[in-house]
Short mmCIF file of N, CA and C in Angstrom, two decimals:
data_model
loop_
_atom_site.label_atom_id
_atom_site.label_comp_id
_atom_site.label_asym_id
_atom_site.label_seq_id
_atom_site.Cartn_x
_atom_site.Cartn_y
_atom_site.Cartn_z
N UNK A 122 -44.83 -60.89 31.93
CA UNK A 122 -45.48 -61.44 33.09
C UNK A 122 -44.45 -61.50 34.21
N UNK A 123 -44.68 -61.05 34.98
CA UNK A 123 -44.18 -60.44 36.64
C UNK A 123 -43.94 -62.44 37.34
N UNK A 124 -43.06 -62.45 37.65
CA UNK A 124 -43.15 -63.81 38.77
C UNK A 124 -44.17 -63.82 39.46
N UNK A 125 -44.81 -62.44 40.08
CA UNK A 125 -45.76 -62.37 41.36
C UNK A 125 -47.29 -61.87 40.57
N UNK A 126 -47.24 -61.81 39.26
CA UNK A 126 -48.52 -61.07 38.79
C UNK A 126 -49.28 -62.53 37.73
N UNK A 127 -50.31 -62.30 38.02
CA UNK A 127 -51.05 -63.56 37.23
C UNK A 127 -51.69 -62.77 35.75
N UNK A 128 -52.13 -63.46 34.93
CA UNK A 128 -52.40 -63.23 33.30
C UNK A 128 -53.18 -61.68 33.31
N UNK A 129 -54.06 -61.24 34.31
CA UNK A 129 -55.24 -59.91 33.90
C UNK A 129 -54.03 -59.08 35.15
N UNK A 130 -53.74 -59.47 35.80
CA UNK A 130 -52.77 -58.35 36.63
C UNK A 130 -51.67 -58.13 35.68
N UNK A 131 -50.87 -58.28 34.73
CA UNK A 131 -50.07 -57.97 33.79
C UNK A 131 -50.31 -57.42 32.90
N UNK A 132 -51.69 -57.69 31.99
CA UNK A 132 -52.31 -57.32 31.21
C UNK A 132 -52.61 -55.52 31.74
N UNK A 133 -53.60 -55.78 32.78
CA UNK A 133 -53.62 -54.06 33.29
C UNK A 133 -52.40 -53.74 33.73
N UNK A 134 -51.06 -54.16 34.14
CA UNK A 134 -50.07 -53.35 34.23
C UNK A 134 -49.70 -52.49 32.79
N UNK A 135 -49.74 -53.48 31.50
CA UNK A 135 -48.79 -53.03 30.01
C UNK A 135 -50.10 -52.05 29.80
N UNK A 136 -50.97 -52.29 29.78
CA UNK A 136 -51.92 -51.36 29.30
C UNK A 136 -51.34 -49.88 29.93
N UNK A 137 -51.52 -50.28 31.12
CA UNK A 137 -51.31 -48.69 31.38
C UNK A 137 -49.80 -48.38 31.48
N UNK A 138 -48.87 -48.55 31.52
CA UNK A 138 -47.64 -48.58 30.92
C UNK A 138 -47.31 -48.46 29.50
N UNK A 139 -47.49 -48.82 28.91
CA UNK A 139 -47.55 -48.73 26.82
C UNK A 139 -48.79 -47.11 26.95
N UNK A 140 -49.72 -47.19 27.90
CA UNK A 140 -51.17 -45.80 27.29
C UNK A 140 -51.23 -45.22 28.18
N UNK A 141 -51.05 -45.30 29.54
CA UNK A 141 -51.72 -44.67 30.71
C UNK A 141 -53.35 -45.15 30.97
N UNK A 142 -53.66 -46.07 29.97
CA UNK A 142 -55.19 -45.97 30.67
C UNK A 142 -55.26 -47.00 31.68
N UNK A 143 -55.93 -46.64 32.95
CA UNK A 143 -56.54 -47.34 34.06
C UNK A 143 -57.80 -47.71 34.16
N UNK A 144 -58.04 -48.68 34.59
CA UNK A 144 -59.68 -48.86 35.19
C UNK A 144 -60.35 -49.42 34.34
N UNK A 145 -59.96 -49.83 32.91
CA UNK A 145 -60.24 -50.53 31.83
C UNK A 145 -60.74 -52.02 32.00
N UNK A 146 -61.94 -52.14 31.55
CA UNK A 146 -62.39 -54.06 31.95
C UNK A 146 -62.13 -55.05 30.76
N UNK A 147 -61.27 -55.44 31.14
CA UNK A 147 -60.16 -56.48 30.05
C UNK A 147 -60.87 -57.76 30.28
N UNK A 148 -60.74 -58.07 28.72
CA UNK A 148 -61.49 -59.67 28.58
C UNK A 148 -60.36 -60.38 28.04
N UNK A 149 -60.18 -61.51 27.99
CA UNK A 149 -59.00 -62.23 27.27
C UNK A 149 -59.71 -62.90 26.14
N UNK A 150 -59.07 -62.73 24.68
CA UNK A 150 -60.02 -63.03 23.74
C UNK A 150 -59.10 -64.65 22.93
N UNK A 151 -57.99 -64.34 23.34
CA UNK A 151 -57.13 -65.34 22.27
C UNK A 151 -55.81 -65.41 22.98
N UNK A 152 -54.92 -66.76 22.54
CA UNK A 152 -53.88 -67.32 22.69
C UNK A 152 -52.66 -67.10 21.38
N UNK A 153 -51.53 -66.72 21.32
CA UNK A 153 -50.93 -66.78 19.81
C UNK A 153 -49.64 -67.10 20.56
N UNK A 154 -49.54 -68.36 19.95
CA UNK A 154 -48.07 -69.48 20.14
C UNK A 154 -47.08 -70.03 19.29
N UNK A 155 -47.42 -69.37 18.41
CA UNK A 155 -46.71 -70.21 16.93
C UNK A 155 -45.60 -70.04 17.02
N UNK A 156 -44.96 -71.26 17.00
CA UNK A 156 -43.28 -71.07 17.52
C UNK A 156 -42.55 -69.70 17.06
N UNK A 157 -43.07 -69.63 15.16
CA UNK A 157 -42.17 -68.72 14.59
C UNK A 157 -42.60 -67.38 14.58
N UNK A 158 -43.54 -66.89 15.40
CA UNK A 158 -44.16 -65.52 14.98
C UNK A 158 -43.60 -64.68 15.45
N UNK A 159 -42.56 -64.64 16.64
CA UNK A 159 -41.81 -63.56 16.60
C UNK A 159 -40.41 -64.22 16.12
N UNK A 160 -39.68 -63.08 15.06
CA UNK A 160 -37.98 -63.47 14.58
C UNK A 160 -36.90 -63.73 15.96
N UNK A 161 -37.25 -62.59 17.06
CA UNK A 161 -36.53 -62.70 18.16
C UNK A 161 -36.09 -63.94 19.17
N UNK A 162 -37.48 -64.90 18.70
CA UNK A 162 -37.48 -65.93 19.75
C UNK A 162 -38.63 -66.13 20.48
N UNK A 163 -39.14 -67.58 20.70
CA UNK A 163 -40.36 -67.90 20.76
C UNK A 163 -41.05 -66.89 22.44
N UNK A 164 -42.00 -66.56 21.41
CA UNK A 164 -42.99 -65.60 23.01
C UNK A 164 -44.45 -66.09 22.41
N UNK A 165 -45.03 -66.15 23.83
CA UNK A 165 -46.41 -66.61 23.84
C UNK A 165 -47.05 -65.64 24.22
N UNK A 166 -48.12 -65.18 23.59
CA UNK A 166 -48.75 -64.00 24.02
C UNK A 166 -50.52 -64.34 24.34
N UNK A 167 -51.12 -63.24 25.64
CA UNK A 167 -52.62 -64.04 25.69
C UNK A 167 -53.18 -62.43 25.16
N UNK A 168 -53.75 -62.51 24.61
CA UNK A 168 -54.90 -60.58 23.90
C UNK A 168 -55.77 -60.93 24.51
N UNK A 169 -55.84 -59.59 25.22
CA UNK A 169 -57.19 -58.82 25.81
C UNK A 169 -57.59 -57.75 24.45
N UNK A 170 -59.03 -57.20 25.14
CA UNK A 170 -59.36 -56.39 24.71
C UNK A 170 -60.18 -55.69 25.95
N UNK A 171 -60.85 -54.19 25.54
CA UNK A 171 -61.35 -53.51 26.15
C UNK A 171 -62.51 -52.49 24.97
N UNK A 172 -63.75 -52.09 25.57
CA UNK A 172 -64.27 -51.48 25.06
C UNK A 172 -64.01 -50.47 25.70
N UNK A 173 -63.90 -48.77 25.45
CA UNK A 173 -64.11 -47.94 26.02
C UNK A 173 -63.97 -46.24 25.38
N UNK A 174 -63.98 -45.50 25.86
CA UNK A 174 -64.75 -44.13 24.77
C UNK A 174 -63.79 -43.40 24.47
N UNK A 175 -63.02 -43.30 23.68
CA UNK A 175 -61.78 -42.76 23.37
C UNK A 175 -61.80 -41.16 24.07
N UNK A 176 -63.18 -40.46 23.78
CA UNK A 176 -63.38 -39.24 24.60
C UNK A 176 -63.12 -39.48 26.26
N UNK A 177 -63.33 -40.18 26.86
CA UNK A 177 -63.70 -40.71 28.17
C UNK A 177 -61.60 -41.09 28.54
N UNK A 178 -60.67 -41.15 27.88
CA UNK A 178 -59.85 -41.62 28.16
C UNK A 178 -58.67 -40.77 27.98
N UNK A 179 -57.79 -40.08 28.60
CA UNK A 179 -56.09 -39.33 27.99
C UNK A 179 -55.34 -40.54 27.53
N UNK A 180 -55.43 -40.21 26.31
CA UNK A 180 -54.26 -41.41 25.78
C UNK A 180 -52.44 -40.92 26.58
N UNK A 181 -51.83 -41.38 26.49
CA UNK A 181 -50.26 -40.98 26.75
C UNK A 181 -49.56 -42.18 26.94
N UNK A 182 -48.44 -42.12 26.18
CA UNK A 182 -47.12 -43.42 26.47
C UNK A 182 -47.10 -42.68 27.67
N UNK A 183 -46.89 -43.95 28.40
CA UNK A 183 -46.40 -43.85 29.84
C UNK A 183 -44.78 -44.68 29.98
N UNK A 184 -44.57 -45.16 30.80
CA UNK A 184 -42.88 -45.79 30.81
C UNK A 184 -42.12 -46.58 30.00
N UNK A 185 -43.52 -47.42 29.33
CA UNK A 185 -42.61 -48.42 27.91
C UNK A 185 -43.24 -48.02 26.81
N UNK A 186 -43.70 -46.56 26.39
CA UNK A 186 -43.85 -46.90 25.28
C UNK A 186 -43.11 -45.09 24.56
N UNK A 187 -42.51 -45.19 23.58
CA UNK A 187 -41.78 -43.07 23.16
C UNK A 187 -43.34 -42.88 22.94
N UNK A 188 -44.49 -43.26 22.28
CA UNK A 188 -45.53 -42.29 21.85
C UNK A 188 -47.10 -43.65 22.07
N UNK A 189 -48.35 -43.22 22.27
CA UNK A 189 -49.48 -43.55 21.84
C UNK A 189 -50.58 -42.96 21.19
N UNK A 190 -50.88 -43.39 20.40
CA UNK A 190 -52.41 -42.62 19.52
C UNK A 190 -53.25 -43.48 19.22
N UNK A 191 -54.54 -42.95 18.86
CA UNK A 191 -55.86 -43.70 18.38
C UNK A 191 -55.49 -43.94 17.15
N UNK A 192 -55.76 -45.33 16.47
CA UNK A 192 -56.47 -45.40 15.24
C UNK A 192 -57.42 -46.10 14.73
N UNK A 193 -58.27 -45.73 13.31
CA UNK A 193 -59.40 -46.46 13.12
C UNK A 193 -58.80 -47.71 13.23
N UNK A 194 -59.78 -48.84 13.02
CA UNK A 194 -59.23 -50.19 13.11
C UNK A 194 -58.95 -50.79 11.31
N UNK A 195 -59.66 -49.61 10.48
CA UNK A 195 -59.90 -49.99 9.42
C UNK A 195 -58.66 -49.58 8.50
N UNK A 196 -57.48 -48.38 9.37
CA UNK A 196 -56.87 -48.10 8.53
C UNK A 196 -55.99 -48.01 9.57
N UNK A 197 -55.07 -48.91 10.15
CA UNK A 197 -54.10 -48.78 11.07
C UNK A 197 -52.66 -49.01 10.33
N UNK A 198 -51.73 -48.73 10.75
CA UNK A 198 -50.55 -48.52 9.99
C UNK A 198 -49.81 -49.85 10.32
N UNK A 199 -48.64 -50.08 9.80
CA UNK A 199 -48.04 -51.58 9.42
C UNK A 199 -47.90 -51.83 10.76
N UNK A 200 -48.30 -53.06 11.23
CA UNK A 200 -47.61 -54.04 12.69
C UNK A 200 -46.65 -54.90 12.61
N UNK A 201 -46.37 -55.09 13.49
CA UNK A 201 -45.13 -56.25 13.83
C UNK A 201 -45.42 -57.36 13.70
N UNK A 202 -44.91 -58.13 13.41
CA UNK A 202 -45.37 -60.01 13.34
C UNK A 202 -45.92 -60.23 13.13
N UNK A 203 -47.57 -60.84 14.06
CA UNK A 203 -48.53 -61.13 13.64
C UNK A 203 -49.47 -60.60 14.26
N UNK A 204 -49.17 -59.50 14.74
CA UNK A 204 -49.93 -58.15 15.08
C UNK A 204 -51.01 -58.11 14.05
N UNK A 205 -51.38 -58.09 13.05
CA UNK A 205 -52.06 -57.93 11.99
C UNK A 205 -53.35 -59.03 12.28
N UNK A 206 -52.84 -60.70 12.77
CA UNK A 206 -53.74 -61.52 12.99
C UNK A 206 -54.57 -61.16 14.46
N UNK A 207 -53.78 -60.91 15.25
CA UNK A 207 -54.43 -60.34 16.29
C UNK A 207 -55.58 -59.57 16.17
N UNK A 208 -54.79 -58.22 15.77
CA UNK A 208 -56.21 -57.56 15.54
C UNK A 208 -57.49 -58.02 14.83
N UNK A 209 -57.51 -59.02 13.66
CA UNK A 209 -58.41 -59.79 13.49
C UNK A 209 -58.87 -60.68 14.19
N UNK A 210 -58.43 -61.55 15.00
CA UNK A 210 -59.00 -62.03 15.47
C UNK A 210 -59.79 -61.24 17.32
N UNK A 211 -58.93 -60.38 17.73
CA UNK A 211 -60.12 -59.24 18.46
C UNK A 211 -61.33 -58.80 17.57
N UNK A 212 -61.38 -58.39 16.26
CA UNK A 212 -62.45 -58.19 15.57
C UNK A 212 -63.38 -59.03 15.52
N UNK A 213 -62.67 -60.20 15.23
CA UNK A 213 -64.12 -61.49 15.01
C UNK A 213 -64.78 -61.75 16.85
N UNK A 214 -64.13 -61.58 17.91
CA UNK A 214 -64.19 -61.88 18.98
C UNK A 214 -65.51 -60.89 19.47
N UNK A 215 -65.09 -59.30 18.86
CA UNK A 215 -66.03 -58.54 19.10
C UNK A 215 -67.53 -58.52 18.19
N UNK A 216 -67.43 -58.64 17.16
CA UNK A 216 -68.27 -59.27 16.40
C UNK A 216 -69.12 -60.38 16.71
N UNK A 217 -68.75 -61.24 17.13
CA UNK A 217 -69.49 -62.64 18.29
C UNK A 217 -70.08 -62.13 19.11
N UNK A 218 -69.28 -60.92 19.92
CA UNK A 218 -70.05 -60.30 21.19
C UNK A 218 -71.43 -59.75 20.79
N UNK A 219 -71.64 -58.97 19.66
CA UNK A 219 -72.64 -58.05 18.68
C UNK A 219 -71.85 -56.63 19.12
N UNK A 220 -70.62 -56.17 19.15
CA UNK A 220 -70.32 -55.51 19.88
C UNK A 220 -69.35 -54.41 18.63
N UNK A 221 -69.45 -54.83 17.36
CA UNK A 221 -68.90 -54.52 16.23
C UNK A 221 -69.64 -54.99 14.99
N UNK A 222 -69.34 -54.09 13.88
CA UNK A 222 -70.31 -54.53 12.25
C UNK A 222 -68.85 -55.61 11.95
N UNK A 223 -68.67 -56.46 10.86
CA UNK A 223 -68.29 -56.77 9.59
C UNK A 223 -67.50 -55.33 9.74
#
C-alpha cells in the first residue's frame, strides 16, 4: 500500500503488476491478520477477488512477478503461508455469491 493509494487503488495496482490484467472489478472478500502467518514479520493483508474469462484476458508477469499462469482452483500447486486459507475462504465468499459449486 502506496502512502497516496487507498485499499482498491493498490489492489488494482498488484494485480496488474504480479498479471498484467487491467480493468478487472475487484471485490474485497476478507481480512488475514494473524500475527504469525507470515515467518518474515507481521503483514496484514485485505483479498480481493475478481470474476473474469480467462479467454477474455493475456495473462503475463508484469514488473513484480519472473512468471504468471492459470490454475484450476482444485489442483493448484503448494502456497506460501496461509495462502492456502485464502483461497478458501475466496471460495466460500464465491459460493455465498451463487457464483461457484462446492
Amino acid at each position: 500500500l502506496e502512502p497516496t493509494e487507498d485499499l482498491d487503488a493498490c489492489a488494482r495496482r498488484e494485480l496488474e503488476e504480479e498479471t498484467g490484467v487491467t480493468g478487472a472489478a475487484l471485490q474485497p472478500f476478507g481480512n488475514f491478520s494473524r500475527p504469525d502467518r507470515d515467518p518474515r514479520g507481521r503483514t496484514i493483508s485485505v483479498a480481493y477477488l475478481a470474476l473474469i474469462k480467462a479467454e477474455d484476458v493475456f495473462l503475463a508477469a508484469a514488473s513484480d512477478a519472473a512468471e504468471a499462469d492459470w490454475f484450476d482452483v482444485a489442483h493448484l500447486p503448494a502456497l506460501a503461508f496461509d495462502h492456502d486459507e485464502i483461497i478458501e475462504c475466496a471460495r466460500a465468499a464465491l459460493r455465498e455469491r451463487g457464483n461457484q459449486p462446492s
